[in-house]
Amino acid sequence: MALPITAAGFSWTHTDRDQPAVGPLDLQIVAGEKVLLLGASGAGKSTFLHAVAGVLPEESGEATGELLVGGEKPDPRRGSTGLVLQDPDSQVIFSRVGDDVAFGMENLGLPAEVIEAQVPESLHALGLDLAPEHPSAALSGGQKQRLALAGIHAMAPEVIVLDEPTANIDPASATEVRDAVLTVQAETQATMLVVEHRVELWTEHVDRVIVLGGDGIVAQGLPEQIFTDPDLTETLIGCGIWIPQDSPTPRRGGAAGIGGTSGRLGEVLLRTDRLSVARPRMATPAATGLDLSLSAGQALGIIGANGAGKSTTALTLAGLLPEFSGQVLAEAALREGAKRPRPFAWPSKQLAARIGMVFQEPAHQFLTSSVAAELELGPRLAGWSAAESQARVDELLAGLGLTGLAQAHPQSLSGGEKRRLSVAAMLAPRPRVLIVDEPTFGQDALTWAGLVEMFLDALDHGSAVVAVSHDLAFLEAIGADLLELGYRGHEERSDGNKSDSHVRAGERGE
Ligand SMILES: Nc1ncnc2c1ncn2[C@@H]1O[C@H](COP(=O)(O)OP(=O)(O)OP(=O)(O)O)[C@@H](O)[C@H]1O
Ligand SMILES: [Mg+2]
């Protein structure tokens, strides 16, 4: 079964904003239609999905016009709409997979025996042949997304809305998650609305593409029409849409800056000596045998599947987790007055001045109540003058398309806006070493290019960058060397190197 979605002059304005987050929209989606919803970061995609799912809190804003799902106002209690979000971890609530699948059905008040019979069936339908007792925490990111989909499958929804369901998934598992979404849609025949910045994954599998702009729908049509119509190209680029095979990829210039080509790097800032890393209280390391050296002007990309230990390695390099064994050592150029060589041993003020870290989850990091204050904090603590700080804040706001949001509360930003703010706040005081976990997720093509420019600028100023990322185009654009974790090819290697990681030289300076 499936329900149609209709919007007539529908808009939603948050209480603390002048402009509508979405709309006004006039839109008709027929029952069972599959729609890919595109638009710049901040265009209102998530807001619209939440409105369709009926989960926009009434007191948080004001609606105009009308939005109907199956001819009625959206109401989550009817259980007709299944919602999937971008962060795999936020989808998993219980410690056993069976409880997660059962949760939605329990909320609908289905009888226990129905639930019990349905749980294994839905797990199986999503390719998760696991016992209901299987621990949820042991799942990879892709499996967690499939678990969320199993819960939706079990509820037999009439509408499925998905907000960047593959954004935090490694590229190989993204296809797997996409196919799982299509399985649920095929079995339920539900109306489907998916938001994703990376369009290639979906273009062949949807009936229609709808592009949202600042005030309503900018373009809509069959995917092949939208992406091949020469009259639309300009509009789509202006909205930051990633047009398949035609995306802006600014690259690192060879001539300017310290690290333009290999051999022209600055002094070594940080190195590791037979480093193994582990989460607190874990008995076995997540990654071992890391002998790395990081120079001024150098970018290092850490890649590998979900669960390979990438974030743990980043946190350890940043001096925020102790080494499991071996050492992280700061060289004199980075120490500059810090007595001890290990960043983990530095007091937090010394650490903050030398190594900037952006966590995978942006919202964990905000400390102030406005975007401008958040950007100004680092430079102020580092002793910059008011004029210097202001100039830096203005530069970052403009470079990342956040100027209009300078006074907004960080927690009120869209997903992509939060990510840009967390990265910019770390870049603001120009620390020598920058360690970032998935810096580009949730970005449209224009904001992505803005982030690339900012990292290139930091490298040209003699900073070193370590980036955990699934976004290989980003790593290429900043000329990163690659460290692949969880690489199991060492058995076949003849060089006697026992490391289970794998370093490849990046392409530098074109
Ligand atoms: N809780 C909130 N309070 C106030 N403003 C908000 C809130 N949530 C979002 N906004 C604003 O509404 C606008 C649309 O946000 P929304 O999250 O719908 O965008 P989006 O298209 O999903 O963006 P992204 O691609 O970055 O996720 C943005 O300007 C955002 O700053
Ligand atoms: Mg969003």
XYZ file of C-alpha atoms and ligand atoms in Angstrom:
542
model
C 0.000 0.000 0.000
C 1.109 3.514 -0.617
C -0.093 7.025 0.052
C 0.193 10.165 -2.078
C 1.845 13.327 -0.735
C 0.489 16.732 -1.694
C 1.686 20.186 -0.749
C -0.190 23.404 -1.578
C 1.627 26.595 -0.668
C 3.259 24.673 2.184
C 6.089 26.399 4.046
C 7.656 26.102 7.480
C 9.431 28.928 9.303
C 11.316 28.246 12.525
C 10.376 30.598 15.368
C 13.841 32.187 15.502
C 14.256 32.710 11.730
C 12.946 35.329 9.270
C 13.039 33.115 6.200
C 11.127 29.863 5.743
C 13.312 26.762 6.150
C 11.340 25.224 3.297
C 8.837 26.395 0.717
C 6.396 27.645 -0.219
C 5.963 24.342 -2.050
C 3.363 23.144 -4.502
C 3.880 19.485 -5.070
C 2.096 16.266 -5.942
C 3.752 12.937 -5.408
C 1.581 10.005 -6.439
C 1.176 6.841 -4.378
C 4.131 4.509 -4.874
C 6.306 7.091 -6.635
C 10.059 7.119 -5.929
C 11.485 10.635 -5.632
C 15.047 11.894 -5.202
C 14.965 15.261 -3.404
C 17.960 17.514 -4.082
C 18.971 21.021 -3.066
C 21.807 23.053 -1.577
C 22.810 22.538 2.039
C 20.235 24.538 3.990
C 17.582 24.451 1.226
C 15.092 22.754 3.549
C 15.299 19.107 2.523
C 15.411 17.684 6.044
C 12.707 20.056 7.192
C 10.409 18.806 4.429
C 11.078 15.148 5.232
C 10.357 15.786 8.901
C 7.125 17.541 7.952
C 6.043 14.538 5.870
C 6.894 12.200 8.760
C 4.892 14.465 11.080
C 7.778 14.985 13.484
C 8.257 18.779 13.242
C 7.330 19.978 16.752
C 4.345 22.310 16.340
C 5.692 24.874 18.825
C 9.065 25.170 17.051
C 7.776 27.103 14.053
C 4.948 28.193 11.848
C 3.425 26.490 8.834
C 1.567 28.059 5.936
C -0.529 26.281 3.326
C -1.239 22.598 3.479
C 0.706 19.363 3.514
C -1.241 16.108 3.253
C -0.124 12.494 3.314
C -2.883 10.206 2.054
C -5.280 13.152 2.265
C -4.622 13.730 5.986
C -2.273 15.827 8.099
C 0.896 13.827 8.824
C 0.728 12.077 12.192
C 3.518 9.767 13.386
C 1.055 7.831 15.572
C -0.595 6.325 12.504
C 2.683 4.559 11.738
C 2.206 5.024 8.012
C 5.556 6.742 7.473
C 9.011 5.263 8.110
C 11.897 7.718 8.587
C 15.610 6.857 8.175
C 18.299 9.362 9.165
C 21.889 9.790 8.030
C 23.763 8.696 11.128
C 23.857 4.896 11.541
C 24.514 5.164 15.275
C 21.452 7.299 15.943
C 19.257 4.576 14.413
C 20.246 1.929 16.915
C 18.485 2.293 20.251
C 18.626 -1.132 21.900
C 21.461 -3.494 22.622
C 19.924 -6.440 20.748
C 19.012 -6.256 17.064
C 15.623 -7.935 17.577
C 14.480 -5.190 19.962
C 15.368 -2.518 17.422
C 13.288 -4.210 14.744
C 10.380 -4.705 17.179
C 10.354 -1.115 18.468
C 8.246 0.441 15.702
C 5.717 -2.396 15.793
C 5.440 -2.117 19.581
C 4.700 1.602 19.221
C 1.891 0.698 16.865
C 0.502 -1.647 19.530
C 0.753 -4.817 17.451
C 0.200 -8.104 19.341
C 3.335 -9.792 20.741
C 2.983 -12.928 18.623
C 2.755 -10.875 15.433
C 5.889 -8.966 16.409
C 7.759 -12.128 17.303
C 7.009 -13.702 13.947
C 7.811 -10.567 11.981
C 11.250 -9.758 13.500
C 13.207 -12.626 11.881
C 11.338 -12.157 8.622
C 12.313 -8.478 8.377
C 15.916 -9.148 9.415
C 16.099 -11.746 6.661
C 14.510 -9.444 4.082
C 17.301 -6.912 4.698
C 20.026 -9.528 4.387
C 20.740 -9.557 8.130
C 20.630 -13.233 8.945
C 21.306 -12.648 12.623
C 19.625 -13.986 15.746
C 17.369 -11.406 17.469
C 19.795 -11.573 20.439
C 22.748 -10.435 18.288
C 24.363 -7.328 19.863
C 23.550 -4.160 17.872
C 26.863 -2.543 18.828
C 28.764 -5.228 16.897
C 27.249 -4.105 13.587
C 29.106 -2.064 10.974
C 27.671 1.272 9.814
C 26.111 -0.303 6.738
C 24.560 -3.059 8.835
C 23.137 -0.500 11.278
C 21.412 1.296 8.411
C 20.020 -2.036 7.206
C 18.830 -2.718 10.757
C 16.953 0.602 10.744
C 15.417 -0.427 7.428
C 14.400 -3.803 8.869
C 12.457 -1.934 11.554
C 10.673 0.049 8.858
C 10.072 -3.043 6.735
C 8.395 -4.651 9.753
C 5.958 -1.745 10.078
C 4.822 -2.124 6.447
C 4.825 1.639 5.912
C 2.903 3.439 3.195
C 5.520 6.180 2.878
C 9.304 5.876 3.376
C 11.407 9.022 3.805
C 15.198 8.816 3.985
C 17.521 11.674 4.910
C 20.988 11.004 3.455
C 20.887 7.320 4.442
C 24.361 6.600 3.042
C 26.184 9.781 4.098
C 28.192 8.122 6.865
C 28.794 4.834 5.127
C 31.922 3.734 3.269
C 31.408 3.709 -0.521
C 31.239 -0.096 -0.833
C 28.506 -0.373 1.816
C 26.599 2.606 0.375
C 25.467 0.507 -2.603
C 24.419 -2.214 -0.166
C 22.310 0.252 1.840
C 20.795 1.693 -1.347
C 19.797 -1.814 -2.473
C 18.303 -2.483 0.954
C 16.173 0.661 0.627
C 14.992 -0.497 -2.799
C 14.127 -3.921 -1.358
C 11.911 -2.366 1.290
C 10.272 -0.139 -1.302
C 9.694 -3.052 -3.678
C 8.140 -5.221 -0.962
C 5.938 -2.521 0.545
C 5.272 -0.573 -2.677
C 5.459 2.494 -0.433
C 5.863 6.039 -1.720
C 9.565 6.867 -1.312
C 11.288 10.190 -0.797
C 15.079 10.143 -0.492
C 17.523 13.006 0.094
C 21.133 12.439 -0.903
C 23.819 14.796 -2.163
C 25.604 12.095 -4.160
C 23.063 11.574 -6.907
C 24.625 8.774 -9.010
C 23.645 6.202 -6.430
C 19.948 6.890 -7.041
C 19.391 8.323 -10.515
C 18.652 4.966 -12.153
C 16.295 3.922 -9.395
C 13.913 6.856 -8.995
C 10.936 8.048 -11.019
C 11.476 11.738 -10.468
C 14.075 14.257 -9.267
C 12.863 17.344 -7.397
C 15.295 20.202 -6.760
C 14.518 22.516 -3.841
C 15.764 26.082 -3.862
C 15.491 29.067 -1.541
C 11.819 29.614 -2.253
C 10.279 26.456 -3.502
C 10.894 24.010 -6.300
C 13.594 25.012 -8.785
C 13.334 22.065 -11.155
C 11.695 18.656 -11.387
C 11.441 15.854 -13.890
C 12.787 12.486 -14.946
C 16.413 12.033 -13.826
C 17.668 11.720 -17.414
C 15.869 14.949 -18.353
C 17.049 16.950 -15.367
C 20.718 16.083 -15.769
C 20.935 16.384 -19.550
C 18.849 19.513 -20.168
C 21.404 22.218 -21.113
C 18.970 24.943 -19.995
C 19.052 23.549 -16.456
C 22.794 23.022 -16.035
C 23.447 26.538 -14.842
C 20.565 26.403 -12.343
C 21.717 23.083 -10.947
C 25.313 24.261 -10.550
C 24.007 27.396 -8.819
C 22.168 25.154 -6.322
C 25.332 23.157 -5.670
C 23.884 19.972 -7.168
C 26.484 17.290 -7.849
C 25.772 16.711 -11.518
C 26.946 13.225 -12.440
C 30.335 13.414 -14.229
C 30.501 17.174 -13.911
C 31.490 18.356 -10.473
C 33.848 21.155 -9.564
C 37.060 19.708 -8.212
C 39.511 22.446 -7.336
C 42.923 20.915 -7.031
C 46.029 21.751 -5.228
C 48.133 24.147 -7.298
C 51.706 22.981 -7.811
C 53.411 26.339 -7.690
C 52.065 28.044 -4.583
C 52.674 27.062 -1.029
C 54.932 24.790 0.917
C 53.543 21.422 0.010
C 52.734 21.898 -3.648
C 54.793 18.907 -4.730
C 56.413 16.152 -2.739
C 59.923 17.027 -1.717
C 58.885 20.566 -0.863
C 57.294 19.780 2.468
C 58.236 21.675 5.587
C 59.670 20.303 8.805
C 58.261 17.182 10.469
C 55.595 18.081 13.046
C 54.276 14.781 14.316
C 55.356 11.181 13.979
C 54.411 7.811 15.390
C 56.593 4.985 16.532
C 55.102 1.491 16.205
C 51.755 2.896 17.241
C 48.744 0.747 18.085
C 45.428 2.375 18.927
C 42.387 1.241 20.905
C 39.236 2.699 22.419
C 39.334 3.088 26.214
C 39.022 -0.220 28.076
C 39.413 -2.337 24.948
C 41.785 -5.273 25.292
C 42.675 -5.533 21.610
C 43.884 -2.700 19.387
C 41.753 -1.322 16.537
C 44.837 -0.724 14.365
C 48.494 -1.663 14.806
C 51.956 -1.118 13.393
C 51.585 2.544 12.440
C 54.876 4.302 11.643
C 53.807 7.661 10.306
C 55.488 10.986 9.852
C 53.544 14.154 9.216
C 55.227 17.288 7.848
C 54.164 20.896 7.504
C 52.157 21.232 4.292
C 51.370 17.529 4.156
C 47.921 15.972 3.956
C 47.305 12.392 5.041
C 44.010 10.669 4.303
C 42.965 7.761 6.507
C 40.655 5.429 4.627
C 39.132 2.001 5.208
C 35.791 0.322 5.855
C 33.487 1.196 8.763
C 35.008 -0.260 11.918
C 38.630 -0.343 10.651
C 39.818 1.945 13.475
C 40.002 5.230 11.569
C 38.395 7.467 14.192
C 40.364 5.789 16.992
C 43.589 6.492 15.100
C 42.566 10.129 14.567
C 41.745 10.639 18.255
C 45.063 9.080 19.267
C 47.064 11.257 16.839
C 45.193 14.266 18.245
C 46.402 13.476 21.762
C 42.868 12.806 22.994
C 43.281 9.051 23.533
C 46.380 7.419 25.032
C 48.399 5.119 22.773
C 47.541 1.427 23.198
C 51.229 0.731 22.570
C 54.026 2.608 20.825
C 54.043 6.403 20.788
C 52.767 9.576 19.165
C 55.588 12.130 19.266
C 55.577 15.849 18.554
C 58.762 17.181 16.953
C 60.357 20.444 18.092
C 58.536 22.521 15.457
C 55.195 21.499 16.931
C 56.277 21.351 20.592
C 57.361 25.005 20.730
C 57.704 25.249 24.485
C 55.691 22.196 25.459
C 58.057 20.148 27.598
C 56.862 16.653 26.900
C 57.020 14.995 23.496
C 53.680 13.111 23.705
C 50.622 15.265 22.880
C 48.500 13.098 25.187
C 50.633 14.349 28.111
C 50.011 18.030 27.294
C 47.599 20.124 29.356
C 44.473 20.904 27.334
C 45.474 24.496 26.666
C 48.798 23.459 25.132
C 47.058 20.782 23.106
C 44.359 23.117 21.787
C 46.925 25.650 20.590
C 48.828 23.029 18.591
C 46.439 20.346 17.362
C 42.887 21.056 16.180
C 40.403 18.178 16.061
C 36.996 17.900 14.423
C 34.934 14.958 15.649
C 32.794 12.787 13.464
C 29.595 14.087 15.057
C 29.605 17.906 14.693
C 27.045 18.785 17.345
C 29.251 17.391 20.143
C 31.667 20.195 19.638
C 29.775 23.487 19.897
C 30.569 25.663 22.904
C 28.874 29.019 22.281
C 25.413 30.272 21.327
C 26.043 31.795 17.907
C 27.849 30.863 14.713
C 30.006 34.018 14.858
C 30.964 33.462 18.515
C 31.877 29.860 17.747
C 34.284 30.969 15.022
C 35.772 33.735 17.127
C 36.488 31.575 20.163
C 39.686 29.895 18.944
C 41.413 33.059 17.694
C 40.430 34.884 20.906
C 41.894 32.134 23.144
C 45.018 32.154 20.984
C 45.461 35.855 21.742
C 44.602 37.331 18.336
C 43.608 41.014 18.250
C 39.918 41.860 17.866
C 40.500 43.126 14.333
C 42.416 40.018 13.280
C 39.753 37.742 14.752
C 36.967 39.658 13.042
C 38.705 39.467 9.670
C 39.217 35.723 10.087
C 35.582 35.171 11.110
C 34.313 37.127 8.091
C 36.602 35.181 5.770
C 35.384 31.822 7.092
C 31.706 32.829 7.053
C 31.931 33.922 3.422
C 34.018 30.952 2.295
C 31.509 28.467 3.684
C 28.241 30.173 2.821
C 27.368 30.895 6.450
C 27.329 34.710 6.374
C 23.540 34.899 6.671
C 23.651 32.604 9.707
C 26.269 34.500 11.764
C 23.817 35.122 14.612
C 22.042 31.745 14.427
C 22.431 29.214 17.249
C 24.830 26.415 16.238
C 22.370 23.713 17.296
C 19.702 25.172 15.005
C 21.734 24.661 11.833
C 21.060 22.083 9.127
C 23.243 18.952 9.048
C 25.605 20.290 6.402
C 25.786 23.734 8.032
C 26.773 22.164 11.377
C 29.536 20.206 9.704
C 30.935 23.335 8.002
C 30.800 25.306 11.243
C 32.649 22.633 13.221
C 35.403 22.463 10.589
C 35.679 26.253 10.276
C 35.849 26.738 14.059
C 38.783 24.356 14.213
C 40.528 25.994 11.243
C 39.975 29.524 12.629
C 43.071 29.915 14.879
C 45.310 28.115 12.351
C 46.687 25.269 14.502
C 49.784 23.580 13.035
C 48.185 20.129 12.961
C 44.549 19.633 11.871
C 42.862 16.311 12.475
C 39.402 15.941 10.990
C 36.918 13.072 10.946
C 34.690 13.047 7.842
C 35.043 16.802 7.165
C 32.914 16.864 3.994
C 29.832 14.828 4.826
C 26.500 16.361 3.976
C 27.933 18.998 1.626
C 26.613 20.127 -1.729
C 29.062 20.707 -4.590
C 29.582 24.411 -3.787
C 30.056 24.094 -0.034
C 32.327 21.098 -0.677
C 34.528 23.247 -2.928
C 34.582 25.916 -0.184
C 35.881 23.358 2.305
C 38.562 22.154 -0.114
C 39.770 25.745 -0.577
C 40.009 26.180 3.167
C 42.096 23.066 3.659
C 44.383 24.037 0.767
C 44.827 27.431 2.409
C 45.759 25.775 5.722
C 48.287 23.517 3.973
C 49.772 26.503 2.170
C 50.148 28.209 5.544
C 52.288 25.280 6.713
C 49.725 23.268 8.623
C 49.544 19.495 8.331
C 46.187 17.799 7.804
C 45.062 14.316 8.794
C 41.627 13.551 7.362
C 39.578 10.442 8.048
C 37.292 10.293 5.045
C 35.213 8.121 2.750
C 35.316 10.990 0.269
C 38.161 10.052 -2.065
C 37.535 13.057 -4.318
C 38.190 15.327 -1.332
C 41.410 13.516 -0.418
C 42.560 13.778 -4.014
C 41.679 17.468 -4.189
C 43.877 18.258 -1.178
C 46.704 16.079 -2.518
C 46.586 13.641 0.390
C 48.797 10.602 0.858
C 46.575 7.662 1.784
C 46.769 5.354 4.777
C 44.408 2.421 4.404
C 43.436 0.796 7.676
C 42.165 -2.728 7.976
C 44.195 -3.585 4.885
C 44.633 -7.350 4.877
C 47.011 -7.693 1.955
C 50.184 -8.016 4.018
C 50.325 -11.815 3.920
C 51.136 -11.619 0.236
C 53.696 -8.872 0.562
C 57.323 -9.785 0.102
C 58.911 -6.729 1.733
C 58.708 -8.215 5.214
C 56.504 -5.346 6.391
C 54.103 -6.824 8.919
C 51.968 -3.739 9.288
C 48.249 -4.324 8.775
C 47.936 -0.827 7.419
C 48.997 0.315 4.039
C 50.375 3.675 2.913
C 50.058 4.899 -0.636
C 51.543 8.107 -1.963
C 48.872 10.551 -3.075
C 48.983 12.437 -6.332
C 50.493 15.763 -5.535
C 50.400 19.041 -7.270
C 48.989 17.916 -10.623
N 15.710 23.715 14.627
C 15.932 24.747 13.809
N 15.750 26.019 14.225
C 15.971 27.069 13.405
N 16.383 26.945 12.132
C 16.574 25.709 11.638
C 16.371 24.540 12.458
N 16.648 23.449 11.707
C 17.026 23.907 10.490
N 16.980 25.265 10.440
C 17.292 26.132 9.289
O 16.363 25.849 8.249
C 17.005 25.840 6.978
C 16.756 24.497 6.314
O 17.331 23.471 7.098
P 17.305 21.949 6.674
O 17.930 21.180 7.771
O 15.927 21.572 6.270
O 18.249 22.000 5.371
P 18.803 20.823 4.457
O 18.391 21.129 3.073
O 18.411 19.512 4.991
O 20.373 21.072 4.568
P 21.605 20.004 4.636
O 21.818 19.558 3.232
O 22.738 20.856 5.106
O 21.225 18.924 5.576
C 18.484 26.138 7.250
O 18.717 27.501 7.012
C 18.671 25.830 8.718
O 19.666 26.670 9.287
Mg 19.531 17.900 5.926
